[in-house]
């Protein structure tokens, strides 16, 4: 069937509209939470301490890192430049509690799992826009086309965050913030070439002007790649990728208390991949091409009232994800996913010890494929979180959320956190507890013949507890945490006559330990290490979850030399105890994947004040390994580049 013919089908929508009346009637407890701030004794004589660093994602408001009870990792420009990788997913692999799976060569679907939860349990934001694809089998974000050069800062928030961010944030949140403009106009240009006939070019400009600022970035990457299906299985055809990314943003100060911001991002990518062609229907070389289009944007107005104590923001975000697949040059699949979201958030600071974050959201998301006529669904929500400092070292938060889903009615979630700066200098304790839910995706519900309209939302609860310790004048930082996540009524897929999606009885348990250390051993030598242990179990059959390694170790040593004009970074990753489902057999058994150790390095040298030469090498030991059963990975590779700043 042609794409135009598919689009001509009648539009099918979900059941009755969002129940706003019921949402309001059942929001009394949220209103009570909002009102409680006036009942707490104020301590205006103790100003809120602004400690560095700060994070935004944990509480949806700028908060000193020492006052955050949730587990959060911040990656900034120094981390991105040190790694030199073109794809942000490579840097995210180094975050404790995070594992990344990529199906073969660059361009292949790249999923991020947090604390053992599936990739669709992680909410991804880019400049405030939720960028997951509603047309996917599950509503998730594909990291394959996200280039690192457009990113200024990433905050990775682990644990259930459904109270502040909605149903997709069961495992956590990845908040990606692109570069903003301020100060004098600055320009950057990069060029790199290397293995697999890879080349990339980039140019960016940013700066401030009277009453605002701007930033713009353009990137182009091409690579011949390698076979998506593992070459060791006799697959020799390379699967190339091409990626063009453009993004920009503008900030305007319309008045002393009124600001306007706008951001736009566009990605056009084309990549080849391998499939399961007849007659064997096993993964092997195939003549498949996918054209991916991603568009996202957001317009937001911020109004400050009551002398800055009440900050209001109204935002409108839109995202589009389209995929057109071709076999032997002929169209064989298309998917179109769209999301429109209107949101309001208020931040009221009563005094130094009491702060309230509250808001409302309404969104519609829809999909259309060559086998599924246009289907839409809506959801609305109210949320509030109260932050209290009963005394200076202790910060508590309590939040609640009420979602009204067009199909499944109302769901309430809540979260509580605590952070305590102990009398022992540099030591703080933290803990968090939260509940969550994930509604079935549009594909899981309606896609014929696989969908199942009788599915119900997954529910979850998670908690963690840990400590952070800074000593030796902050030259040494240690973090250790235990986490536990339980998901009930998990939705799974089984081969056979449709419907193929079903609710797994019982629950899925994941638990483990996250540990990290940063040591500035010398003024010129920095050492980083992170370890994650994850144990997973499905109580239905007692099996481990696929694609969740039991052990992941990351290590980094970075040495500056030649009067800090040069820098050498050596990074290592060890992965053990991973397994995946073998779909070549029925029923698909869980088979172990080989443990592996990867080594890489990145070298930079400042030729002049604004010119830097770069070199990097990946998989120095030329290890053969798999992240996803049957899919290949890159062997030893090397790249040379040049970066200009002017």
Coordinates of C-alpha atoms in Angstrom, one line a residue:
X1 CA 0.0 0.0 0.0
X2 CA 1.4 3.5 -0.9
X3 CA 2.1 6.0 1.8
X4 CA -0.5 8.4 0.5
X5 CA -3.1 5.6 0.5
X6 CA -2.3 4.8 4.1
X7 CA -2.7 8.4 5.1
X8 CA -6.1 8.6 3.4
X9 CA -7.6 6.1 5.8
X10 CA -10.1 7.4 8.3
X11 CA -8.7 8.9 11.4
X12 CA -9.3 6.7 14.5
X13 CA -9.1 8.4 17.9
X14 CA -9.1 7.1 21.4
X15 CA -12.2 7.0 23.6
X16 CA -13.8 10.0 25.1
X17 CA -11.7 13.1 25.8
X18 CA -9.5 13.7 28.9
X19 CA -11.6 13.8 32.0
X20 CA -10.7 17.3 33.2
X21 CA -13.6 17.4 35.6
X22 CA -12.5 14.2 37.4
X23 CA -9.0 15.5 37.4
X24 CA -10.1 18.7 39.2
X25 CA -12.4 16.9 41.7
X26 CA -9.7 14.5 42.7
X27 CA -6.9 17.0 43.0
X28 CA -7.8 18.2 46.5
X29 CA -4.8 16.5 48.1
X30 CA -2.5 18.3 45.6
X31 CA -4.1 21.6 46.6
X32 CA -3.6 20.8 50.2
X33 CA 0.1 20.1 49.5
X34 CA 0.4 23.4 47.8
X35 CA -1.3 25.2 50.7
X36 CA 0.9 23.6 53.4
X37 CA 3.8 25.9 52.7
X38 CA 2.1 28.8 54.5
X39 CA 1.7 26.6 57.6
X40 CA 5.4 25.9 58.0
X41 CA 7.5 28.2 60.1
X42 CA 9.6 30.5 58.0
X43 CA 13.2 31.4 58.6
X44 CA 13.7 34.5 56.4
X45 CA 16.9 35.3 58.3
X46 CA 18.6 32.3 56.7
X47 CA 19.1 32.9 53.0
X48 CA 19.0 29.9 50.7
X49 CA 22.6 28.8 50.2
X50 CA 23.7 28.8 46.6
X51 CA 26.3 26.0 46.4
X52 CA 28.1 24.9 43.3
X53 CA 27.4 22.8 41.4
X54 CA 23.6 23.2 41.0
X55 CA 21.2 21.0 39.2
X56 CA 17.8 21.7 37.7
X57 CA 16.3 18.3 36.7
X58 CA 16.0 16.8 40.2
X59 CA 13.4 19.2 41.5
X60 CA 12.4 21.1 38.3
X61 CA 14.1 24.1 39.8
X62 CA 17.7 25.2 40.3
X63 CA 18.9 23.4 43.5
X64 CA 22.3 23.1 45.1
X65 CA 23.6 19.7 44.4
X66 CA 24.2 19.1 48.1
X67 CA 20.5 19.6 48.8
X68 CA 19.3 17.0 46.2
X69 CA 18.1 13.7 47.7
X70 CA 17.9 11.9 44.3
X71 CA 20.8 10.3 42.4
X72 CA 22.0 12.7 39.7
X73 CA 25.0 12.9 37.4
X74 CA 26.0 16.0 35.5
X75 CA 28.0 15.9 32.3
X76 CA 29.4 19.2 31.0
X77 CA 31.5 20.6 28.1
X78 CA 34.7 19.3 29.7
X79 CA 33.4 15.8 29.7
X80 CA 32.2 16.0 26.1
X81 CA 35.5 17.4 24.8
X82 CA 37.5 15.0 26.8
X83 CA 35.7 12.0 25.2
X84 CA 35.7 13.5 21.6
X85 CA 33.1 11.0 20.5
X86 CA 30.6 12.3 17.9
X87 CA 27.7 10.6 19.6
X88 CA 26.4 11.5 23.1
X89 CA 25.5 7.9 23.8
X90 CA 29.2 7.0 24.1
X91 CA 29.5 9.5 26.9
X92 CA 26.3 8.4 28.7
X93 CA 27.8 4.8 28.9
X94 CA 30.1 6.1 31.6
X95 CA 27.3 7.2 33.9
X96 CA 26.7 4.9 36.9
X97 CA 23.5 2.9 36.6
X98 CA 23.3 3.4 32.8
X99 CA 23.7 0.8 30.1
X100 CA 23.5 1.5 26.4
X101 CA 22.6 -1.0 23.7
X102 CA 23.2 -0.4 20.0
X103 CA 22.0 -2.6 17.1
X104 CA 25.1 -2.8 15.0
X105 CA 26.7 0.1 13.1
X106 CA 26.2 3.8 13.7
X107 CA 22.6 4.6 12.9
X108 CA 21.3 1.4 14.4
X109 CA 18.7 1.8 17.1
X110 CA 20.4 2.9 20.3
X111 CA 18.6 2.4 23.6
X112 CA 19.6 3.7 27.1
X113 CA 18.6 1.6 30.1
X114 CA 18.7 3.0 33.6
X115 CA 18.9 0.8 36.6
X116 CA 17.8 -2.2 34.6
X117 CA 14.6 -0.6 33.3
X118 CA 13.9 -0.7 29.6
X119 CA 14.8 2.2 27.4
X120 CA 11.2 3.3 27.1
X121 CA 11.2 3.8 30.9
X122 CA 13.6 6.7 30.5
X123 CA 12.2 10.2 29.7
X124 CA 14.5 12.2 27.4
X125 CA 14.3 16.0 27.2
X126 CA 16.1 18.3 24.8
X127 CA 15.8 21.9 25.7
X128 CA 12.6 21.1 27.6
X129 CA 11.0 19.1 24.7
X130 CA 10.0 15.5 25.3
X131 CA 11.6 13.8 22.2
X132 CA 10.5 10.2 22.5
X133 CA 8.8 8.7 19.4
X134 CA 5.1 7.9 19.8
X135 CA 5.2 5.8 16.6
X136 CA 7.7 3.3 18.0
X137 CA 6.7 -0.1 19.4
X138 CA 7.2 1.6 22.7
X139 CA 7.4 5.3 23.3
X140 CA 11.1 5.7 23.5
X141 CA 14.0 7.8 22.2
X142 CA 16.6 6.6 19.8
X143 CA 20.0 8.0 20.8
X144 CA 21.5 6.9 17.5
X145 CA 21.1 10.3 15.9
X146 CA 22.0 12.6 18.8
X147 CA 25.4 14.2 18.2
X148 CA 27.4 15.3 21.2
X149 CA 28.6 18.6 19.6
X150 CA 25.2 20.2 19.9
X151 CA 25.1 19.6 23.7
X152 CA 26.3 21.9 26.5
X153 CA 25.2 20.0 29.5
X154 CA 23.4 16.8 30.5
X155 CA 21.7 15.9 33.8
X156 CA 21.0 12.2 34.3
X157 CA 18.5 11.7 37.1
X158 CA 18.1 8.1 38.2
X159 CA 15.1 6.5 40.0
X160 CA 11.4 6.9 39.5
X161 CA 10.5 10.5 38.5
X162 CA 6.9 10.1 37.4
X163 CA 5.7 12.6 40.0
X164 CA 7.5 15.5 38.3
X165 CA 7.8 14.2 34.7
X166 CA 5.0 11.7 34.0
X167 CA 4.6 8.1 33.2
X168 CA 7.7 7.6 30.9
X169 CA 10.1 8.5 33.7
X170 CA 10.0 5.2 35.7
X171 CA 13.7 4.5 35.3
X172 CA 14.8 8.1 35.3
X173 CA 15.3 11.3 33.2
X174 CA 18.0 12.4 30.8
X175 CA 17.8 16.2 30.5
X176 CA 19.9 17.5 27.6
X177 CA 20.6 21.2 27.4
X178 CA 22.0 22.7 24.2
X179 CA 24.4 25.6 24.1
X180 CA 23.0 29.1 24.9
X181 CA 24.2 32.5 23.9
X182 CA 25.7 35.1 26.2
X183 CA 28.6 37.5 26.2
X184 CA 30.7 38.3 23.1
X185 CA 29.9 36.4 19.9
X186 CA 32.0 33.2 19.8
X187 CA 32.4 30.8 16.9
X188 CA 33.6 27.2 16.8
X189 CA 34.4 24.9 13.9
X190 CA 35.4 21.2 13.9
X191 CA 36.6 18.7 11.4
X192 CA 37.4 15.0 11.8
X193 CA 38.2 12.0 9.6
X194 CA 39.2 8.4 10.2
X195 CA 38.3 4.8 10.2
X196 CA 35.3 3.4 8.3
X197 CA 35.7 6.3 5.9
X198 CA 34.2 8.6 8.6
X199 CA 34.1 12.3 8.2
X200 CA 32.4 15.0 10.2
X201 CA 32.2 18.8 10.0
X202 CA 30.6 21.2 12.5
X203 CA 30.2 24.9 12.9
X204 CA 28.6 26.9 15.7
X205 CA 28.1 30.5 16.8
X206 CA 26.7 31.9 20.0
X207 CA 26.6 35.2 21.8
X208 CA 24.6 37.9 23.6
X209 CA 23.1 41.1 22.5
X210 CA 21.2 43.9 24.1
X211 CA 18.3 42.2 25.7
X212 CA 19.0 38.6 24.9
X213 CA 21.2 35.9 23.3
X214 CA 21.4 33.4 20.5
X215 CA 23.1 30.1 19.6
X216 CA 23.3 28.2 16.4
X217 CA 24.9 24.9 15.4
X218 CA 25.3 22.8 12.2
X219 CA 26.8 19.3 12.0
X220 CA 27.3 16.8 9.2
X221 CA 28.6 13.3 9.7
X222 CA 29.1 10.5 7.1
X223 CA 30.5 7.1 7.5
X224 CA 30.7 3.9 5.5
X225 CA 30.3 2.0 8.8
X226 CA 30.4 -1.8 9.0
X227 CA 27.9 -4.6 8.8
X228 CA 25.1 -4.2 11.3
X229 CA 24.8 -8.0 11.4
X230 CA 27.9 -9.4 12.9
X231 CA 30.7 -10.0 10.4
X232 CA 31.7 -13.2 12.3
X233 CA 28.5 -14.7 11.1
X234 CA 29.5 -14.2 7.5
X235 CA 28.0 -10.8 6.9
X236 CA 30.3 -8.5 4.9
X237 CA 28.2 -5.7 3.5
X238 CA 28.9 -2.3 5.2
X239 CA 25.9 -0.3 6.5
X240 CA 26.7 3.4 6.0
X241 CA 25.1 6.4 7.8
X242 CA 24.6 10.1 7.0
X243 CA 23.5 12.6 9.6
X244 CA 22.8 16.3 9.3
X245 CA 21.8 18.2 12.5
X246 CA 20.9 21.8 12.9
X247 CA 19.7 23.5 16.1
X248 CA 19.3 27.0 17.4
X249 CA 17.8 29.0 20.2
X250 CA 17.1 32.6 21.1
X251 CA 16.5 34.2 24.5
X252 CA 14.9 37.6 24.8
X253 CA 14.5 39.8 27.8
X254 CA 11.2 41.7 27.1
X255 CA 11.2 43.4 30.5
X256 CA 13.0 43.1 33.8
X257 CA 10.6 40.4 34.9
X258 CA 9.5 38.9 31.5
X259 CA 11.5 36.7 29.2
X260 CA 10.8 34.7 26.1
X261 CA 12.8 31.8 24.7
X262 CA 12.6 29.7 21.6
X263 CA 14.5 26.6 20.4
X264 CA 14.4 24.5 17.3
X265 CA 16.2 21.3 16.4
X266 CA 16.2 19.4 13.1
X267 CA 17.8 16.0 12.2
X268 CA 17.9 14.3 8.8
X269 CA 19.6 10.9 8.9
X270 CA 19.9 8.1 6.4
X271 CA 21.4 4.7 7.4
X272 CA 21.4 1.2 6.1
X273 CA 20.6 -1.8 8.3
X274 CA 20.2 -5.5 8.3
X275 CA 17.1 -7.5 8.8
X276 CA 15.6 -11.0 8.9
X277 CA 14.9 -11.8 5.2
X278 CA 13.4 -15.1 3.9
X279 CA 13.8 -17.9 3.7
X280 CA 15.7 -18.4 6.9
X281 CA 14.3 -15.3 8.7
X282 CA 17.5 -14.9 10.7
X283 CA 19.6 -11.8 11.1
X284 CA 21.9 -11.3 8.1
X285 CA 22.9 -8.9 5.3
X286 CA 19.9 -7.2 3.9
X287 CA 19.3 -4.4 1.5
X288 CA 17.4 -2.1 3.9
X289 CA 17.6 1.7 4.2
X290 CA 15.9 4.0 6.7
X291 CA 15.4 7.7 6.3
X292 CA 14.8 9.4 9.6
X293 CA 13.5 12.9 10.2
X294 CA 13.3 14.5 13.6
X295 CA 11.9 17.9 14.4
X296 CA 11.4 19.5 17.8
X297 CA 10.8 23.0 19.1
X298 CA 9.6 24.9 22.1
X299 CA 8.4 28.4 22.8
X300 CA 8.3 29.5 26.5
X301 CA 7.5 32.7 28.3
X302 CA 8.8 33.3 31.9
X303 CA 7.2 35.9 34.2
X304 CA 8.6 36.7 37.6
X305 CA 6.3 38.2 40.2
X306 CA 6.3 39.1 43.9
X307 CA 9.8 40.5 43.8
X308 CA 11.1 37.3 42.2
X309 CA 9.5 35.0 44.8
X310 CA 7.1 33.6 42.2
X311 CA 8.4 32.5 38.8
X312 CA 5.9 31.4 36.2
X313 CA 6.6 29.7 32.9
X314 CA 4.2 28.8 30.2
X315 CA 5.6 26.6 27.4
X316 CA 4.5 25.0 24.2
X317 CA 6.5 22.1 22.8
X318 CA 6.2 20.1 19.6
X319 CA 8.1 17.1 18.3
X320 CA 7.9 15.0 15.0
X321 CA 9.6 11.7 14.3
X322 CA 9.2 10.1 10.9
X323 CA 10.8 6.9 9.5
X324 CA 10.6 5.8 5.9
X325 CA 12.1 2.3 5.3
X326 CA 13.0 0.9 1.9
X327 CA 14.0 -2.7 0.8
X328 CA 15.9 -2.9 -2.5
X329 CA 14.9 0.7 -3.2
X330 CA 11.2 0.1 -2.8
X331 CA 9.1 1.5 0.2
X332 CA 8.1 -1.2 2.6
X333 CA 7.4 0.7 5.9
X334 CA 6.7 4.2 7.2
X335 CA 5.9 5.6 10.7
X336 CA 5.0 9.1 11.8
X337 CA 4.9 10.0 15.5
X338 CA 3.9 13.4 16.8
X339 CA 3.5 15.1 20.2
X340 CA 2.1 18.5 21.1
X341 CA 2.4 19.6 24.8
X342 CA 1.3 22.7 26.6
X343 CA 2.7 23.1 30.1
X344 CA 2.7 25.6 33.0
X345 CA 5.0 25.6 35.9
X346 CA 5.3 27.9 38.9
X347 CA 8.1 28.1 41.5
X348 CA 7.1 29.9 44.7
X349 CA 9.9 30.6 47.2
X350 CA 8.2 31.5 50.5
X351 CA 11.5 32.0 52.3
X352 CA 14.9 30.4 52.6
X353 CA 13.4 27.2 54.0
X354 CA 10.2 26.7 52.0
X355 CA 9.8 26.3 48.3
X356 CA 6.9 25.0 46.2
X357 CA 7.1 23.8 42.6
X358 CA 3.7 23.2 41.0
X359 CA 2.3 22.9 37.5
X360 CA -0.1 21.5 34.9
X361 CA 0.4 19.8 31.6
X362 CA -1.8 18.7 28.7
X363 CA -0.5 16.8 25.7
X364 CA -1.6 14.8 22.7
X365 CA 0.5 12.2 20.9
X366 CA -0.3 10.3 17.8
X367 CA 1.0 7.7 15.4
X368 CA 0.4 6.7 11.8
X369 CA 2.1 3.8 10.0
X370 CA 1.5 2.0 6.7
X371 CA -0.5 -0.6 8.6
X372 CA -2.1 1.6 11.2
X373 CA -4.4 4.6 10.5
X374 CA -3.8 7.8 12.4
X375 CA -4.4 7.2 16.1
X376 CA -4.2 9.9 18.8
X377 CA -4.5 9.9 22.6
X378 CA -4.4 12.6 25.2
X379 CA -3.3 13.0 28.8
X380 CA -3.5 15.9 31.3
X381 CA -1.8 16.2 34.7
X382 CA -1.4 18.3 37.8
X383 CA 1.7 18.1 40.0
X384 CA 3.2 19.8 43.0
X385 CA 6.3 19.3 45.1
X386 CA 7.1 21.0 48.4
X387 CA 10.7 21.6 49.5
X388 CA 11.4 22.1 53.2
X389 CA 14.5 22.8 55.2
X390 CA 13.5 22.2 58.9
X391 CA 17.1 23.0 59.7
X392 CA 20.1 24.1 57.6
X393 CA 21.8 20.7 57.0
X394 CA 18.5 18.8 56.1
X395 CA 16.5 19.2 52.9
X396 CA 13.2 17.3 52.4
X397 CA 10.9 17.2 49.4
X398 CA 7.4 15.7 49.1
X399 CA 5.5 15.7 45.8
X400 CA 2.4 14.3 44.2
X401 CA 1.0 14.1 40.7
X402 CA -2.4 13.2 39.3
X403 CA -2.6 12.1 35.6
X404 CA -5.8 11.8 33.7
X405 CA -5.3 9.4 30.7
X406 CA -7.8 9.4 27.9
X407 CA -8.0 5.6 27.9
X408 CA -7.1 4.5 31.4
X409 CA -8.5 7.2 33.6
X410 CA -6.7 8.7 36.6
X411 CA -3.4 7.6 38.2
X412 CA -1.7 9.2 41.2
X413 CA 2.0 9.0 41.9
X414 CA 4.2 10.5 44.6
X415 CA 7.8 11.0 45.5
X416 CA 9.8 11.9 48.7
X417 CA 13.5 12.7 49.0
X418 CA 15.9 13.7 51.8
X419 CA 19.4 15.0 51.8
X420 CA 21.4 15.6 54.9
X421 CA 24.8 17.3 55.2
X422 CA 26.4 15.6 58.2
X423 CA 28.6 17.2 60.8
X424 CA 31.5 15.4 59.2
X425 CA 32.8 17.9 56.7
X426 CA 32.1 16.8 53.1
X427 CA 29.8 13.9 53.9
X428 CA 26.2 14.0 52.9
X429 CA 23.5 11.3 53.1
X430 CA 20.6 11.0 50.6
X431 CA 17.6 8.9 49.9
X432 CA 14.5 8.9 47.7
X433 CA 11.3 6.9 47.2
X434 CA 8.9 7.2 44.3
X435 CA 6.0 5.5 42.5
X436 CA 5.3 5.5 38.9
X437 CA 3.2 4.1 36.0
X438 CA 3.6 3.6 32.3
X439 CA 0.6 3.6 30.0
X440 CA 0.8 1.1 27.1
X441 CA 2.1 2.8 23.9
X442 CA -0.2 3.4 20.9
X443 CA 1.5 0.6 19.1
X444 CA 1.1 -1.9 22.0
X445 CA -2.6 -1.0 22.1
X446 CA -3.7 -0.6 18.5
X447 CA -1.2 -1.8 16.0
X448 CA -2.7 -4.7 14.0
X449 CA -2.2 -7.6 14.5
X450 CA 0.1 -7.2 17.4
X451 CA -1.8 -4.7 19.6
X452 CA -3.9 -5.6 22.6
X453 CA -6.6 -3.1 23.6
X454 CA -7.1 -5.0 27.0
X455 CA -3.6 -4.0 28.2
X456 CA -3.4 -2.0 31.5
X457 CA -0.6 0.4 32.6
X458 CA 2.5 -0.9 34.3
X459 CA 3.0 0.4 37.8
X460 CA 6.3 0.7 39.7
X461 CA 8.0 1.8 42.8
X462 CA 11.6 2.6 43.4
X463 CA 13.9 3.7 46.2
X464 CA 17.5 4.4 46.8
X465 CA 19.9 5.4 49.6
X466 CA 23.5 6.4 49.5
X467 CA 26.2 8.9 50.4
X468 CA 28.5 11.4 48.8
X469 CA 31.8 12.3 50.4
X470 CA 34.2 15.0 49.4
X471 CA 37.5 15.3 51.2
X472 CA 41.0 16.6 50.7
X473 CA 39.7 20.0 49.7
X474 CA 37.3 18.5 47.2
X475 CA 40.1 16.8 45.4
X476 CA 38.5 13.4 46.1
X477 CA 34.8 12.6 45.6
X478 CA 33.2 9.3 46.5
X479 CA 29.6 8.3 45.9
X480 CA 27.9 5.0 46.7
X481 CA 24.2 4.1 46.5
X482 CA 21.9 1.1 46.7
X483 CA 18.8 1.1 44.4
X484 CA 15.7 -1.0 44.1
X485 CA 13.1 -0.9 41.4
X486 CA 9.9 -3.0 41.1
X487 CA 7.6 -3.0 38.1
X488 CA 4.3 -4.8 38.2
X489 CA 2.1 -5.9 35.3
X490 CA 5.0 -5.5 32.8
X491 CA 4.0 -5.5 29.2
X492 CA 5.9 -8.1 27.0
X493 CA 5.8 -9.4 23.5
X494 CA 5.4 -13.1 22.4
X495 CA 5.6 -14.5 18.9
X496 CA 2.5 -16.2 17.6
X497 CA -1.0 -15.3 16.5
X498 CA -2.1 -11.8 17.5
X499 CA -2.5 -10.0 19.8
X500 CA 1.2 -10.4 20.7
X501 CA 1.5 -8.0 23.6
X502 CA 0.4 -9.3 27.0
X503 CA 0.6 -8.5 30.7
X504 CA 3.3 -10.5 32.5
X505 CA 1.9 -11.8 35.8
X506 CA 3.8 -10.8 39.0
X507 CA 6.5 -8.3 39.0
X508 CA 10.0 -7.5 37.7
X509 CA 12.7 -6.7 40.3
X510 CA 15.9 -4.9 39.7
X511 CA 18.4 -3.9 42.4
X512 CA 22.0 -3.1 42.7
X513 CA 24.8 -0.8 43.6
X514 CA 26.2 2.4 42.0
X515 CA 29.6 3.6 43.0
X516 CA 31.9 6.3 41.6
X517 CA 35.1 8.1 42.5
X518 CA 36.8 11.2 41.2
X519 CA 40.4 12.0 42.3
X520 CA 42.4 15.0 41.3
X521 CA 45.7 13.1 42.1
X522 CA 47.9 16.0 40.9
X523 CA 47.2 19.4 39.4
X524 CA 47.7 17.8 36.0
X525 CA 46.3 14.3 36.6
X526 CA 42.6 13.4 37.1
X527 CA 41.3 9.8 37.8
X528 CA 37.7 8.8 37.5
X529 CA 36.1 5.4 38.1
X530 CA 32.5 4.1 38.2
X531 CA 31.0 0.7 38.9
X532 CA 27.5 -0.6 38.6
X533 CA 26.1 -3.9 39.8
X534 CA 22.6 -4.8 38.6
X535 CA 20.6 -7.8 39.6
X536 CA 17.3 -8.4 37.7
X537 CA 14.6 -11.0 38.1
X538 CA 11.2 -11.6 36.6
X539 CA 9.1 -13.3 39.3
X540 CA 6.9 -14.8 36.5
X541 CA 9.6 -17.2 35.3
X542 CA 12.6 -16.4 37.5
X543 CA 14.8 -15.3 34.5
X544 CA 17.1 -12.3 34.3
X545 CA 16.1 -9.4 32.1
X546 CA 17.9 -9.3 28.7
X547 CA 20.5 -6.7 27.8
X548 CA 21.2 -5.7 31.4
X549 CA 24.8 -6.4 32.3
X550 CA 25.4 -7.6 35.8
X551 CA 28.7 -5.7 36.1
X552 CA 29.9 -2.5 34.4
X553 CA 33.1 -0.8 35.2
X554 CA 34.3 2.5 33.7
X555 CA 37.7 4.1 34.4
X556 CA 39.4 7.2 33.1
X557 CA 42.9 8.7 33.5
X558 CA 43.5 12.2 32.1
X559 CA 46.9 13.7 32.1
X560 CA 47.7 17.3 31.1
X561 CA 51.3 18.1 30.0
X562 CA 53.4 20.6 28.1
X563 CA 52.3 23.4 30.3
X564 CA 48.7 22.2 29.9
X565 CA 48.8 22.7 26.2
X566 CA 48.3 19.0 25.7
X567 CA 46.0 16.4 27.3
X568 CA 45.9 12.6 27.1
X569 CA 42.8 10.7 28.3
X570 CA 42.8 6.9 28.6
X571 CA 39.4 5.3 29.2
X572 CA 38.5 1.7 29.8
X573 CA 35.2 -0.2 30.0
X574 CA 34.6 -3.7 31.3
X575 CA 31.2 -5.4 30.9
X576 CA 30.3 -8.8 32.3
X577 CA 27.3 -10.9 33.0
X578 CA 25.2 -9.7 30.0
X579 CA 22.6 -11.9 28.1
X580 CA 20.1 -11.6 25.3
X581 CA 17.2 -13.5 23.8
X582 CA 17.9 -15.7 20.9
X583 CA 14.9 -15.2 18.5
X584 CA 16.3 -17.7 16.1
X585 CA 14.8 -20.3 18.4
X586 CA 11.3 -20.7 19.7
X587 CA 10.5 -20.1 22.5
X588 CA 13.5 -17.6 22.5
X589 CA 15.9 -18.7 25.2
X590 CA 18.2 -16.3 27.2
X591 CA 21.8 -16.8 26.1
X592 CA 24.9 -15.3 27.7
X593 CA 27.0 -12.7 25.8
X594 CA 30.8 -12.7 26.1
X595 CA 32.4 -10.5 28.7
X596 CA 34.6 -7.8 27.2
X597 CA 37.2 -5.1 28.0
X598 CA 37.5 -2.0 25.8
X599 CA 40.3 0.5 25.8
X600 CA 40.4 3.9 24.1
X601 CA 42.3 7.1 24.2
X602 CA 41.9 10.8 23.2
X603 CA 44.7 13.2 22.7
X604 CA 44.5 17.0 22.2
X605 CA 47.2 19.6 21.6
X606 CA 46.7 23.4 21.4
X607 CA 48.6 24.6 18.4
X608 CA 47.7 28.2 19.1
X609 CA 45.2 29.9 21.5
X610 CA 42.3 29.2 19.1
X611 CA 43.4 26.1 17.3
X612 CA 43.5 22.6 18.7
X613 CA 44.6 19.3 17.1
X614 CA 42.8 16.2 18.2
X615 CA 43.3 12.4 17.9
X616 CA 41.3 9.5 19.3
X617 CA 41.4 5.7 19.1
X618 CA 38.6 3.3 20.0
X619 CA 38.8 -0.4 20.9
X620 CA 42.6 -0.4 21.1
X621 CA 42.6 -4.2 21.8
X622 CA 40.4 -4.9 18.8
X623 CA 38.0 -6.9 20.8
X624 CA 35.1 -8.9 19.3
X625 CA 32.0 -8.4 21.4
X626 CA 28.2 -7.9 21.2
X627 CA 25.8 -5.7 23.0
X628 CA 22.8 -7.1 21.2
X629 CA 22.8 -10.8 20.1
X630 CA 23.7 -11.1 16.4
X631 CA 24.7 -7.5 15.9
X632 CA 28.3 -6.4 15.2
X633 CA 30.4 -3.8 16.9
X634 CA 33.3 -1.7 15.7
X635 CA 36.8 -3.0 15.8
X636 CA 40.0 -1.0 16.3
X637 CA 39.5 2.5 14.9
X638 CA 41.4 5.8 14.8
X639 CA 40.5 9.4 14.0
X640 CA 42.2 12.8 13.5
X641 CA 40.6 16.2 13.9
X642 CA 41.0 19.9 14.2
X643 CA 39.0 22.3 16.4
X644 CA 38.9 26.1 15.9
X645 CA 37.6 28.8 18.3
X646 CA 37.4 32.4 17.2

